[in-house]
Amino acid sequence: MRLAAAMLLVSLVTLTWLVADYLRLQRAAEENQELRALVNEQERQIQALGLQAAVVRERMAELELLDAEVRQMVGLPTAEEERNAASTTVSSRGGPAQRVTLTDIRNTLTLAAMEIEPAKERLEDLKEEVEAEQERLAHIPNGWPVKGRISSPFGVRRSPFGGSSTEFHAGVDIAASYGTAVRATGAARVVFAGIKGGYGRVVILDHGYGYRTVYGHNSKLNVKTGQTVERGDIIAYVGSSGRSTGPHVHYEVLYQGRNKNPSEYMP
Ligand SMILES: [Zn+2]
């Protein structure tokens, strides 16, 4: 009887142990499954990250091409090294089915980070160059001082004051009615505003970059020597002062002291 009781006890203990062990194993199996799911999920994320890193480098290459395109658009020189750099980075992406490791991603991102700084510097340089070009374009003569018909072109012509003599006409004459606003054809500093011989009441602008413009025969001046003007500012009013046969603007464009044909600057 005592033996039976002892055996029952042993059986109970064994059974309890077995049940406990089974439960432990089942928990371990569940944990294992969870870990495997986690590893799969992480691997999926690594592959996604790899694709994104490749996209970052691709975008960097696109940025460099864009930089070169913008330079070309505004007529700035495109550095050879930029084109080379752009072409070498495009090939960085492997086949789409290729498995990416964290080391690959780190390498790709390191390269991208190395490319960002010079790309930023190039863009800053480009910005400065574009601004300088905008500044130059704002200054150099472009446009008509008044709207009107060209009554006398640039170059050698018969004297408008009769006779058979010829003379060199240093500008173009634009016919316009008396009192019409005469406008600066580019940003400039007024270097002369007053009466000067045959020019009558005349304004002379210095645009920098080697350019000057002359506006002659005005009835009234609207600027003073030394002041600055922007393109389109009213500098005078049409008249017939000086050596003139009727109201018009005598307009000259000089580059490095030489008379150019103003028509080339009047689109
Ligand atoms: Zn003239």
Short mmCIF file of C-alpha atoms in Angstrom, two decimals, residues 17-254:
data_model
loop_
_atom_site.label_atom_id
_atom_site.label_comp_id
_atom_site.label_asym_id
_atom_site.label_seq_id
_atom_site.Cartn_x
_atom_site.Cartn_y
_atom_site.Cartn_z
CA TRP A 17 7.51 17.54 -15.08
CA LEU A 18 6.56 16.24 -18.53
CA VAL A 19 3.71 18.70 -18.84
CA ALA A 20 5.93 21.55 -17.70
CA ASP A 21 8.63 20.53 -20.17
CA TYR A 22 6.10 20.31 -22.99
CA LEU A 23 4.85 23.77 -22.20
CA ARG A 24 8.43 25.08 -22.08
CA LEU A 25 9.17 23.56 -25.49
CA GLN A 26 6.01 24.98 -26.97
CA ARG A 27 6.90 28.45 -25.69
CA ALA A 28 10.40 28.10 -27.11
CA ALA A 29 8.93 27.08 -30.46
CA GLU A 30 6.64 30.10 -30.42
CA GLU A 31 9.55 32.37 -29.57
CA ASN A 32 11.57 30.80 -32.33
CA GLN A 33 8.80 31.49 -34.80
CA GLU A 34 8.53 35.07 -33.64
CA LEU A 35 12.30 35.53 -34.01
CA ARG A 36 12.21 34.06 -37.51
CA ALA A 37 9.40 36.44 -38.45
CA LEU A 38 11.45 39.30 -37.03
CA VAL A 39 14.54 38.26 -39.01
CA ASN A 40 12.44 38.02 -42.19
CA GLU A 41 10.94 41.41 -41.55
CA GLN A 42 14.38 42.91 -40.93
CA GLU A 43 15.75 41.36 -44.11
CA ARG A 44 12.82 42.82 -46.01
CA GLN A 45 13.56 46.23 -44.50
CA ILE A 46 17.27 45.91 -45.37
CA GLN A 47 16.38 45.22 -49.01
CA ALA A 48 13.99 48.19 -49.04
CA LEU A 49 16.71 50.36 -47.47
CA GLY A 50 19.16 49.12 -50.11
CA LEU A 51 16.79 50.24 -52.86
CA GLN A 52 16.35 53.62 -51.20
CA ALA A 53 20.12 54.08 -50.83
CA ALA A 54 20.53 53.31 -54.53
CA VAL A 55 17.80 55.84 -55.32
CA VAL A 56 19.67 58.46 -53.25
CA ARG A 57 22.80 57.96 -55.32
CA GLU A 58 20.80 58.02 -58.53
CA ARG A 59 19.21 61.31 -57.47
CA MET A 60 22.71 62.67 -56.76
CA ALA A 61 23.74 61.78 -60.30
CA GLU A 62 20.58 63.44 -61.65
CA LEU A 63 21.39 66.53 -59.61
CA GLU A 64 24.80 66.74 -61.26
CA LEU A 65 23.28 66.39 -64.73
CA LEU A 66 20.74 69.09 -63.86
CA ASP A 67 23.59 71.35 -62.72
CA ALA A 68 25.28 70.89 -66.10
CA GLU A 69 21.98 71.52 -67.93
CA VAL A 70 21.33 74.77 -66.05
CA ARG A 71 24.88 75.92 -66.81
CA GLN A 72 24.28 75.25 -70.48
CA MET A 73 20.93 77.08 -70.42
CA VAL A 74 22.42 80.28 -69.02
CA GLY A 75 25.51 79.99 -71.21
CA LEU A 76 27.98 79.18 -68.45
CA PRO A 77 30.87 76.82 -69.12
CA THR A 78 30.26 73.20 -68.11
CA ALA A 79 33.23 71.60 -66.37
CA GLU A 80 34.36 68.33 -67.95
CA GLU A 81 34.86 66.75 -64.52
CA GLU A 82 31.19 67.28 -63.72
CA ARG A 83 30.05 65.28 -66.70
CA ASN A 84 32.51 62.52 -65.81
CA ALA A 85 31.36 62.45 -62.22
CA ALA A 86 27.74 62.24 -63.33
CA SER A 87 28.35 59.37 -65.72
CA THR A 88 30.25 57.24 -63.19
CA THR A 89 27.59 57.48 -60.50
CA VAL A 90 24.68 56.43 -62.70
CA SER A 91 25.99 52.85 -62.91
CA SER A 92 26.06 52.42 -59.12
CA ARG A 93 22.79 50.50 -58.92
CA GLY A 94 23.01 46.70 -59.17
CA GLY A 95 20.40 44.41 -60.69
CA PRO A 96 16.98 44.66 -59.07
CA ALA A 97 17.05 41.03 -57.85
CA GLN A 98 20.48 41.37 -56.23
CA ARG A 99 20.49 40.84 -52.47
CA VAL A 100 21.79 43.87 -50.62
CA THR A 101 23.74 43.66 -47.35
CA LEU A 102 24.00 46.31 -44.68
CA THR A 103 27.64 46.82 -45.73
CA ASP A 104 26.47 47.57 -49.29
CA ILE A 105 24.03 50.14 -47.93
CA ARG A 106 26.67 51.71 -45.74
CA ASN A 107 29.05 51.94 -48.72
CA THR A 108 26.37 53.46 -50.94
CA LEU A 109 25.37 56.02 -48.33
CA THR A 110 29.03 56.88 -47.63
CA LEU A 111 29.53 57.56 -51.35
CA ALA A 112 26.33 59.62 -51.47
CA ALA A 113 27.46 61.64 -48.46
CA MET A 114 30.81 62.23 -50.15
CA GLU A 115 29.03 63.48 -53.25
CA ILE A 116 26.62 65.80 -51.44
CA GLU A 117 29.20 68.37 -50.29
CA PRO A 118 30.85 68.96 -53.71
CA ALA A 119 27.38 69.00 -55.32
CA LYS A 120 26.29 71.67 -52.86
CA GLU A 121 29.43 73.70 -53.57
CA ARG A 122 28.85 73.40 -57.32
CA LEU A 123 25.27 74.61 -56.92
CA GLU A 124 26.42 77.55 -54.80
CA ASP A 125 29.02 78.43 -57.46
CA LEU A 126 26.33 78.10 -60.11
CA LYS A 127 24.02 80.40 -58.17
CA GLU A 128 26.75 83.03 -57.94
CA GLU A 129 27.56 82.72 -61.62
CA VAL A 130 23.88 82.97 -62.60
CA GLU A 131 23.49 86.04 -60.39
CA ALA A 132 26.58 87.63 -61.99
CA GLU A 133 25.15 86.87 -65.44
CA GLN A 134 21.77 88.34 -64.45
CA GLU A 135 23.57 91.43 -63.20
CA ARG A 136 25.47 91.75 -66.49
CA LEU A 137 22.29 91.24 -68.54
CA ALA A 138 20.50 93.89 -66.45
CA HIS A 139 23.25 96.37 -67.32
CA ILE A 140 24.22 95.86 -70.94
CA PRO A 141 22.07 97.84 -73.40
CA ASN A 142 19.03 95.94 -74.64
CA GLY A 143 15.81 97.38 -76.04
CA TRP A 144 14.47 100.59 -77.49
CA PRO A 145 14.78 103.96 -75.71
CA VAL A 146 11.45 104.93 -77.33
CA LYS A 147 9.03 103.03 -79.53
CA GLY A 148 9.05 104.40 -83.04
CA ARG A 149 10.22 104.16 -86.63
CA ILE A 150 13.94 104.21 -87.37
CA SER A 151 14.14 107.36 -89.48
CA SER A 152 17.87 107.10 -90.03
CA PRO A 153 20.02 103.97 -89.58
CA PHE A 154 23.58 103.57 -88.32
CA GLY A 155 26.51 104.09 -90.68
CA VAL A 156 27.53 106.29 -93.59
CA ARG A 157 24.64 108.37 -94.95
CA ARG A 158 23.88 111.45 -96.98
CA SER A 159 23.78 114.52 -94.81
CA PRO A 160 20.21 115.13 -93.62
CA PHE A 161 20.96 118.84 -93.95
CA GLY A 162 21.07 118.69 -97.74
CA GLY A 163 23.88 118.79 -100.25
CA SER A 164 25.79 115.85 -101.68
CA SER A 165 28.14 115.44 -98.68
CA THR A 166 28.17 112.14 -96.73
CA GLU A 167 28.69 111.68 -93.02
CA PHE A 168 29.09 108.87 -90.54
CA HIS A 169 25.95 108.44 -88.47
CA ALA A 170 27.16 107.12 -85.10
CA GLY A 171 23.72 105.96 -83.94
CA VAL A 172 20.15 105.37 -85.04
CA ASP A 173 17.45 108.00 -85.15
CA ILE A 174 14.09 106.90 -83.79
CA ALA A 175 11.20 109.18 -84.71
CA ALA A 176 8.77 109.84 -81.86
CA SER A 177 6.41 112.62 -80.95
CA TYR A 178 7.59 115.56 -78.92
CA GLY A 179 7.52 114.88 -75.15
CA THR A 180 7.54 111.06 -75.37
CA ALA A 181 9.41 109.45 -72.46
CA VAL A 182 12.97 108.34 -73.30
CA ARG A 183 13.98 105.30 -71.27
CA ALA A 184 17.35 103.83 -70.24
CA THR A 185 18.08 100.61 -72.14
CA GLY A 186 19.99 99.08 -69.21
CA ALA A 187 21.02 99.70 -65.61
CA ALA A 188 23.69 102.38 -65.58
CA ARG A 189 25.24 105.45 -64.01
CA VAL A 190 24.54 108.84 -65.59
CA VAL A 191 27.93 110.20 -66.69
CA PHE A 192 26.53 113.22 -68.53
CA ALA A 193 23.16 115.00 -68.49
CA GLY A 194 23.23 118.42 -70.13
CA ILE A 195 23.71 120.32 -73.38
CA LYS A 196 26.49 119.17 -75.70
CA GLY A 197 26.97 120.68 -79.21
CA GLY A 198 24.98 118.99 -81.98
CA TYR A 199 23.48 116.48 -79.53
CA GLY A 200 21.45 119.23 -77.87
CA ARG A 201 20.07 118.09 -74.50
CA VAL A 202 21.78 114.74 -74.13
CA VAL A 203 22.08 111.93 -71.57
CA ILE A 204 25.12 109.64 -71.58
CA LEU A 205 24.92 106.44 -69.52
CA ASP A 206 27.77 104.18 -68.42
CA HIS A 207 26.47 100.62 -68.06
CA GLY A 208 29.76 99.07 -66.99
CA TYR A 209 31.05 95.96 -68.77
CA GLY A 210 32.52 98.33 -71.42
CA TYR A 211 29.14 99.76 -72.54
CA ARG A 212 27.88 103.32 -72.86
CA THR A 213 24.70 104.66 -74.44
CA VAL A 214 23.88 108.16 -75.71
CA TYR A 215 20.40 109.69 -76.01
CA GLY A 216 20.38 112.97 -77.96
CA HIS A 217 18.09 115.86 -79.03
CA ASN A 218 15.82 115.73 -75.95
CA SER A 219 13.40 118.52 -75.04
CA LYS A 220 13.85 117.96 -71.30
CA LEU A 221 16.16 115.87 -69.11
CA ASN A 222 14.89 113.78 -66.19
CA VAL A 223 18.22 112.68 -64.60
CA LYS A 224 21.31 114.30 -63.13
CA THR A 225 24.97 113.43 -63.66
CA GLY A 226 26.14 110.84 -61.12
CA GLN A 227 22.81 109.18 -60.38
CA THR A 228 22.07 105.57 -61.20
CA VAL A 229 19.19 104.30 -63.32
CA GLU A 230 17.60 100.96 -64.08
CA ARG A 231 16.47 99.69 -67.47
CA GLY A 232 13.14 101.34 -68.32
CA ASP A 233 13.64 104.40 -66.12
CA ILE A 234 12.63 107.68 -67.77
CA ILE A 235 15.82 109.66 -68.36
CA ALA A 236 14.51 112.38 -70.71
CA TYR A 237 11.68 113.47 -73.05
CA VAL A 238 11.81 113.51 -76.84
CA GLY A 239 12.60 116.83 -78.49
CA SER A 240 14.54 118.36 -81.34
CA SER A 241 17.34 120.18 -79.53
CA GLY A 242 20.80 120.48 -81.11
CA ARG A 243 21.44 119.58 -84.75
CA SER A 244 18.05 118.07 -85.53
CA THR A 245 15.39 118.32 -88.21
CA GLY A 246 12.44 117.13 -86.10
CA PRO A 247 11.54 115.36 -82.84
CA HIS A 248 13.47 112.09 -82.54
CA VAL A 249 15.94 110.25 -80.32
CA HIS A 250 19.47 109.92 -81.59
CA TYR A 251 20.57 106.71 -79.88
CA GLU A 252 24.16 105.46 -79.74
CA VAL A 253 25.68 102.31 -78.27
CA LEU A 254 29.41 102.30 -77.57
#
